[in-house]
CSV table of N, CA and C in Angstrom, one decimal:
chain,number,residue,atom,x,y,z
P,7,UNK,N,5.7,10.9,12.5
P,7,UNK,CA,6.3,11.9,11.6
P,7,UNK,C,7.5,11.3,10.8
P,8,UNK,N,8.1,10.1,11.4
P,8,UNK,CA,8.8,9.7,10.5
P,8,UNK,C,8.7,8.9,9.0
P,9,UNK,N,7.5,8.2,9.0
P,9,UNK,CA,6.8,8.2,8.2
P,9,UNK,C,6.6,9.1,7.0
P,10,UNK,N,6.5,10.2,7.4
P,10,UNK,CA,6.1,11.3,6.3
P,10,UNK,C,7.1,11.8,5.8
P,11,UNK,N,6.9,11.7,4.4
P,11,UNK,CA,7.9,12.1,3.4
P,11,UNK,C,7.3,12.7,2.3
P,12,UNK,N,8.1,13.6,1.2
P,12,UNK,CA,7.5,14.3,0.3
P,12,UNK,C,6.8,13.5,-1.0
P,13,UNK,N,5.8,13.6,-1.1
P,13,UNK,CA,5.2,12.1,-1.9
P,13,UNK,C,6.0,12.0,-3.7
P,14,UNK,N,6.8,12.7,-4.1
P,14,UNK,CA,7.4,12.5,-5.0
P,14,UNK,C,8.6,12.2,-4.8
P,15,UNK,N,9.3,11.9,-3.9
P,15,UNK,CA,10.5,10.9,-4.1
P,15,UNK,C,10.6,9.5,-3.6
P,16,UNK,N,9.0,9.4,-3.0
P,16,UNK,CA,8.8,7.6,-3.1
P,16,UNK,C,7.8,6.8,-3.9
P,17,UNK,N,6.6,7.9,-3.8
P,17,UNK,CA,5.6,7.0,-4.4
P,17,UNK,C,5.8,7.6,-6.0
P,18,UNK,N,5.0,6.7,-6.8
P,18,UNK,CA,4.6,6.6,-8.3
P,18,UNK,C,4.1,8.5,-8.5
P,19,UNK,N,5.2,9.4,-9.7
P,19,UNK,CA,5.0,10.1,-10.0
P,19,UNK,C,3.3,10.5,-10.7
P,20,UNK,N,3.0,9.5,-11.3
P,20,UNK,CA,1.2,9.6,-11.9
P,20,UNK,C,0.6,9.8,-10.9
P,21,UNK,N,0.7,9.1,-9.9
P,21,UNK,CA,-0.6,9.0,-8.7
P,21,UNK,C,-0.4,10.2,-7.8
P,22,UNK,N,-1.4,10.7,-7.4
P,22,UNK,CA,-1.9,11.6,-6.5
P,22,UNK,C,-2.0,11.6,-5.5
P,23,UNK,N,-2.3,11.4,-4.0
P,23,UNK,CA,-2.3,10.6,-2.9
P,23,UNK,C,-3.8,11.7,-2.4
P,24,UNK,N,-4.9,10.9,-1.7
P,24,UNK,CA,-6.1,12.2,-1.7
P,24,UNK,C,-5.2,12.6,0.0
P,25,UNK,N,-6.1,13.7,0.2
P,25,UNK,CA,-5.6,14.5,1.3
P,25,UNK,C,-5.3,14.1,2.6
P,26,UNK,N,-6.5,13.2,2.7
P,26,UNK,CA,-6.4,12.1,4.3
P,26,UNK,C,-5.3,11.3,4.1
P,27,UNK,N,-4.7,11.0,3.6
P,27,UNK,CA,-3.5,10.5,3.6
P,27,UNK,C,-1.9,10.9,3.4
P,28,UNK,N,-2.2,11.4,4.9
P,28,UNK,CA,-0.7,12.1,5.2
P,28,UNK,C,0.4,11.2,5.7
P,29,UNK,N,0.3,10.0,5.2
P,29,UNK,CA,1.3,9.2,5.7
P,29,UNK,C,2.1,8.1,4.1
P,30,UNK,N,3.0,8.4,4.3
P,30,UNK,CA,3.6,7.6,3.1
P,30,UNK,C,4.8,6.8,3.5
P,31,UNK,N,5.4,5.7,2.6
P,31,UNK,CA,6.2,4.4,3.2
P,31,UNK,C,8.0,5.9,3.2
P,32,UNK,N,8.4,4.7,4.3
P,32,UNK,CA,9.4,5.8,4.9
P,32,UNK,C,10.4,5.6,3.6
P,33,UNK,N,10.4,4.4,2.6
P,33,UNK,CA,11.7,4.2,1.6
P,33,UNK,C,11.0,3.5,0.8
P,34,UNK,N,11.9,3.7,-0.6
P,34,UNK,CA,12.0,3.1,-1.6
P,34,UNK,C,11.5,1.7,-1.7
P,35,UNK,N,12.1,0.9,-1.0
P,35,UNK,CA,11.8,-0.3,-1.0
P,35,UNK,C,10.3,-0.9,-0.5
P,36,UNK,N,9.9,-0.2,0.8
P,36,UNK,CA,9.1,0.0,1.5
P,36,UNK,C,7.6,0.4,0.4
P,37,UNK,N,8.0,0.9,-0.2
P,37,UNK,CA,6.9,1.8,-1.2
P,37,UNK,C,6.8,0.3,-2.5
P,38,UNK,N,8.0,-0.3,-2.9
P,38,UNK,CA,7.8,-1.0,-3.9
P,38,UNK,C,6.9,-2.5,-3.6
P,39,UNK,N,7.2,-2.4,-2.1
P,39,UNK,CA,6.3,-3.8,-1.6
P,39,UNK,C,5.2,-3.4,-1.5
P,40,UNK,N,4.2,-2.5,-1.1
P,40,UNK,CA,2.9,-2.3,-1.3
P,40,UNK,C,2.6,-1.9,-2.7
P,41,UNK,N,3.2,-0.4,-3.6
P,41,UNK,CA,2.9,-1.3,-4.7
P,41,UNK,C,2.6,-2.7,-5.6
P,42,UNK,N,3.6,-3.3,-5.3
P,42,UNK,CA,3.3,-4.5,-6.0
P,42,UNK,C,2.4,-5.4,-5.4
P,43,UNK,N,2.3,-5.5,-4.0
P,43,UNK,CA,0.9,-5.6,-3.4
P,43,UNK,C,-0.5,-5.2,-3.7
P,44,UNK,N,-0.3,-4.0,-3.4
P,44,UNK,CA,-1.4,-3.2,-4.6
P,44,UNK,C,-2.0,-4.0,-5.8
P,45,UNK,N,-1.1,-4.0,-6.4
P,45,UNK,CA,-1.1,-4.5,-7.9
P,45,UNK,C,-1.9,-5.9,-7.8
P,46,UNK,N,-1.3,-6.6,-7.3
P,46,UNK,CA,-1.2,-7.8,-7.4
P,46,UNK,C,-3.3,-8.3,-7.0
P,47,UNK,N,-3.3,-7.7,-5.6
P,47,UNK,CA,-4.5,-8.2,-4.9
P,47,UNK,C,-5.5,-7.1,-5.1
P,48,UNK,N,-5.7,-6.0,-6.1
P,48,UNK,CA,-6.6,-5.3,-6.7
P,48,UNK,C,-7.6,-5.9,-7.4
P,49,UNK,N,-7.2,-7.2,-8.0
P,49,UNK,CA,-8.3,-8.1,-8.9
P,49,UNK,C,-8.5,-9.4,-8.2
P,50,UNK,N,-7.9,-9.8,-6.8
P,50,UNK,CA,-7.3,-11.0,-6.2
P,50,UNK,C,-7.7,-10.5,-4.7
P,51,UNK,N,-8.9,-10.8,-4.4
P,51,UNK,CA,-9.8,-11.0,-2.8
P,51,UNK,C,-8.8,-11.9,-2.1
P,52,UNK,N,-9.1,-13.3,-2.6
P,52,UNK,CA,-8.1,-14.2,-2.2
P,52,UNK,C,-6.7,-13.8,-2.1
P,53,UNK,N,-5.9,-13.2,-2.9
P,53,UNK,CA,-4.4,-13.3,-2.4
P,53,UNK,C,-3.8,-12.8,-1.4
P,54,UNK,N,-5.6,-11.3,-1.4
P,54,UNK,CA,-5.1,-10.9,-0.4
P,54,UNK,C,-5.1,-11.4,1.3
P,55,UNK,N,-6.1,-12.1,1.3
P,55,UNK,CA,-6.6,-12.9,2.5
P,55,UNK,C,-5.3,-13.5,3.3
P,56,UNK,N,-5.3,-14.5,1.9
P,56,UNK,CA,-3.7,-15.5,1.6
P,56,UNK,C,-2.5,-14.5,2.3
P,57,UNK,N,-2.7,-13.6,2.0
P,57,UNK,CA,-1.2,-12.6,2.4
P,57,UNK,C,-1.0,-12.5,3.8
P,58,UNK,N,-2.6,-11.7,4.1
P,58,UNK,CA,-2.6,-11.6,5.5
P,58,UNK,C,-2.3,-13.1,6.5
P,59,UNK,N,-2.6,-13.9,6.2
P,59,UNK,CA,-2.5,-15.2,6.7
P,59,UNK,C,-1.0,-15.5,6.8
P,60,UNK,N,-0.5,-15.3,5.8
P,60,UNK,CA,0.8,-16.0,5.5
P,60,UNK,C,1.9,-14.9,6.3
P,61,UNK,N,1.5,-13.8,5.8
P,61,UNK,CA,2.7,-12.8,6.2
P,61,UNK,C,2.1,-11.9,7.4
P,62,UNK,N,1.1,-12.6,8.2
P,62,UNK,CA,1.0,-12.1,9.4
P,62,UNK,C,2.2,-11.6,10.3
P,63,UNK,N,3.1,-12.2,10.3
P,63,UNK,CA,4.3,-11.9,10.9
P,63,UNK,C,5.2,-11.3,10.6
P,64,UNK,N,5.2,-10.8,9.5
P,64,UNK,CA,6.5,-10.4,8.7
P,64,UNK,C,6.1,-8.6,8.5
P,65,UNK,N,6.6,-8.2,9.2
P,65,UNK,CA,6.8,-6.2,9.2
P,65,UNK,C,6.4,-5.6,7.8
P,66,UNK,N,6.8,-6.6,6.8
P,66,UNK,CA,7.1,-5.7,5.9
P,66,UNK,C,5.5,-5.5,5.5
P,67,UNK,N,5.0,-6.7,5.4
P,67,UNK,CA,3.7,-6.9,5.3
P,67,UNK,C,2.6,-6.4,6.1
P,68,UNK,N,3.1,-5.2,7.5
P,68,UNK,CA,2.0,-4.7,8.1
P,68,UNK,C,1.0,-3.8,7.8
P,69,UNK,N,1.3,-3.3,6.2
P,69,UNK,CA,0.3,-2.4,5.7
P,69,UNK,C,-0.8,-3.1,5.5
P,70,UNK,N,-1.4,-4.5,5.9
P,70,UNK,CA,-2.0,-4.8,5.0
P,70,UNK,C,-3.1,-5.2,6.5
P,71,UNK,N,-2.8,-4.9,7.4
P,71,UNK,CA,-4.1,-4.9,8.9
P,71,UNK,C,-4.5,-3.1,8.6
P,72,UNK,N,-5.7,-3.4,9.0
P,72,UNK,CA,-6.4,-2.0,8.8
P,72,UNK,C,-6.0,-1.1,10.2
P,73,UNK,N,-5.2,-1.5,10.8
P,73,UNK,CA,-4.9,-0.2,12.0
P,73,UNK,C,-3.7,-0.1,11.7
P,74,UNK,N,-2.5,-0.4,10.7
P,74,UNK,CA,-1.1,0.1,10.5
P,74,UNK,C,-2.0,1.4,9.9
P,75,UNK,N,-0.8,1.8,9.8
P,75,UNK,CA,-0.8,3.4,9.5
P,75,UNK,C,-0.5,3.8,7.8
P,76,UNK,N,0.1,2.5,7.2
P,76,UNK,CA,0.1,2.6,5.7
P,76,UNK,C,-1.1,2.2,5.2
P,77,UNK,N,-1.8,1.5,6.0
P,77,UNK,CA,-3.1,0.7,5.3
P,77,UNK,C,-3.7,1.9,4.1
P,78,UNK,N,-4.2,3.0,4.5
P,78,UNK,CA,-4.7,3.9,3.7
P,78,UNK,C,-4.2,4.3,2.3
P,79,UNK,N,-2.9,4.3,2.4
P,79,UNK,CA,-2.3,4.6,1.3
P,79,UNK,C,-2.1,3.1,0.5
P,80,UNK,N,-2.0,1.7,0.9
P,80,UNK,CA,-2.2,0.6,0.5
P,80,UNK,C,-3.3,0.4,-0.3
P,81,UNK,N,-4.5,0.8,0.5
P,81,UNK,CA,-6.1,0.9,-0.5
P,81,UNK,C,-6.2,2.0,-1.4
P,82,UNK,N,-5.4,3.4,-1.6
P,82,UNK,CA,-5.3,4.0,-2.5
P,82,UNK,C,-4.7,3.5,-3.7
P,83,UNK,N,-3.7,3.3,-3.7
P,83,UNK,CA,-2.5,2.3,-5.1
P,83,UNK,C,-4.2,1.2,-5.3
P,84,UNK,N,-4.5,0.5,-4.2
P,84,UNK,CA,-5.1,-0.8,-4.7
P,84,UNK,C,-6.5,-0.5,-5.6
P,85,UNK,N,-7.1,0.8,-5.5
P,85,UNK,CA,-8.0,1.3,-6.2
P,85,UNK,C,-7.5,2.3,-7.4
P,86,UNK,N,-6.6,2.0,-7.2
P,86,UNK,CA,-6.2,2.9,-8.9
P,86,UNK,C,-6.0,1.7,-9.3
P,87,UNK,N,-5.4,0.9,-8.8
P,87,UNK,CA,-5.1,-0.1,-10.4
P,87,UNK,C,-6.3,-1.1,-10.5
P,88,UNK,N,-7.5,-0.9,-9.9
P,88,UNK,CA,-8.5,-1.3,-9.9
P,88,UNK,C,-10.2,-0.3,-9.7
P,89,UNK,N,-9.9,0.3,-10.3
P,89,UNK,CA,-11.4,1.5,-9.9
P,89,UNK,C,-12.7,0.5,-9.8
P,90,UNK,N,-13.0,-0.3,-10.2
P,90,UNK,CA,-14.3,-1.4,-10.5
P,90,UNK,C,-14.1,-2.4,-9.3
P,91,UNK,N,-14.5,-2.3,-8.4
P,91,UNK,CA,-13.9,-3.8,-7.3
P,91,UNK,C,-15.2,-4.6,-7.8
């Protein structure tokens, strides 16, 4: 529950979040690294691979294993800025 927060004072006012995803980044900063994550590995298989590889270790980068608990809201951002995979 600490996780959850009211989805307009962290995430991107445009975006929506669908229903199953009752979990959002606990801060600001938190939110701007999967964003830009997002972004980045939406058109980029590879970088994301590269990420998991490289930043296996690093916390900040745990949204990006499919049993963290941001993962879901990771693949949301990653499909809006990519609807065509």
């Amino acid at each position: 529950d600490t996780y959850c927060v009211i989805v307009s004072q962290v995430s991107p006012p445009h975006l929506s979040l669908p229903y199953y995803s009752s979990i959002q980044p606990k801060t600001t900063r938190q939110n701007t690294i999967i964003e830009h994550t997002a972004t980045r590995t939406a058109t980029s298989n590879q970088l994301e691979v590269f990420l998991k590889v490289k930043q296996a270790d690093n916390g900040d980068f745990a949204f990006l294993a499919p049993s963290n608990e941001l993962h879901p809201y990771y693949l949301f951002l990653k499909y809006k800025h990519n609807p065509e995979p």
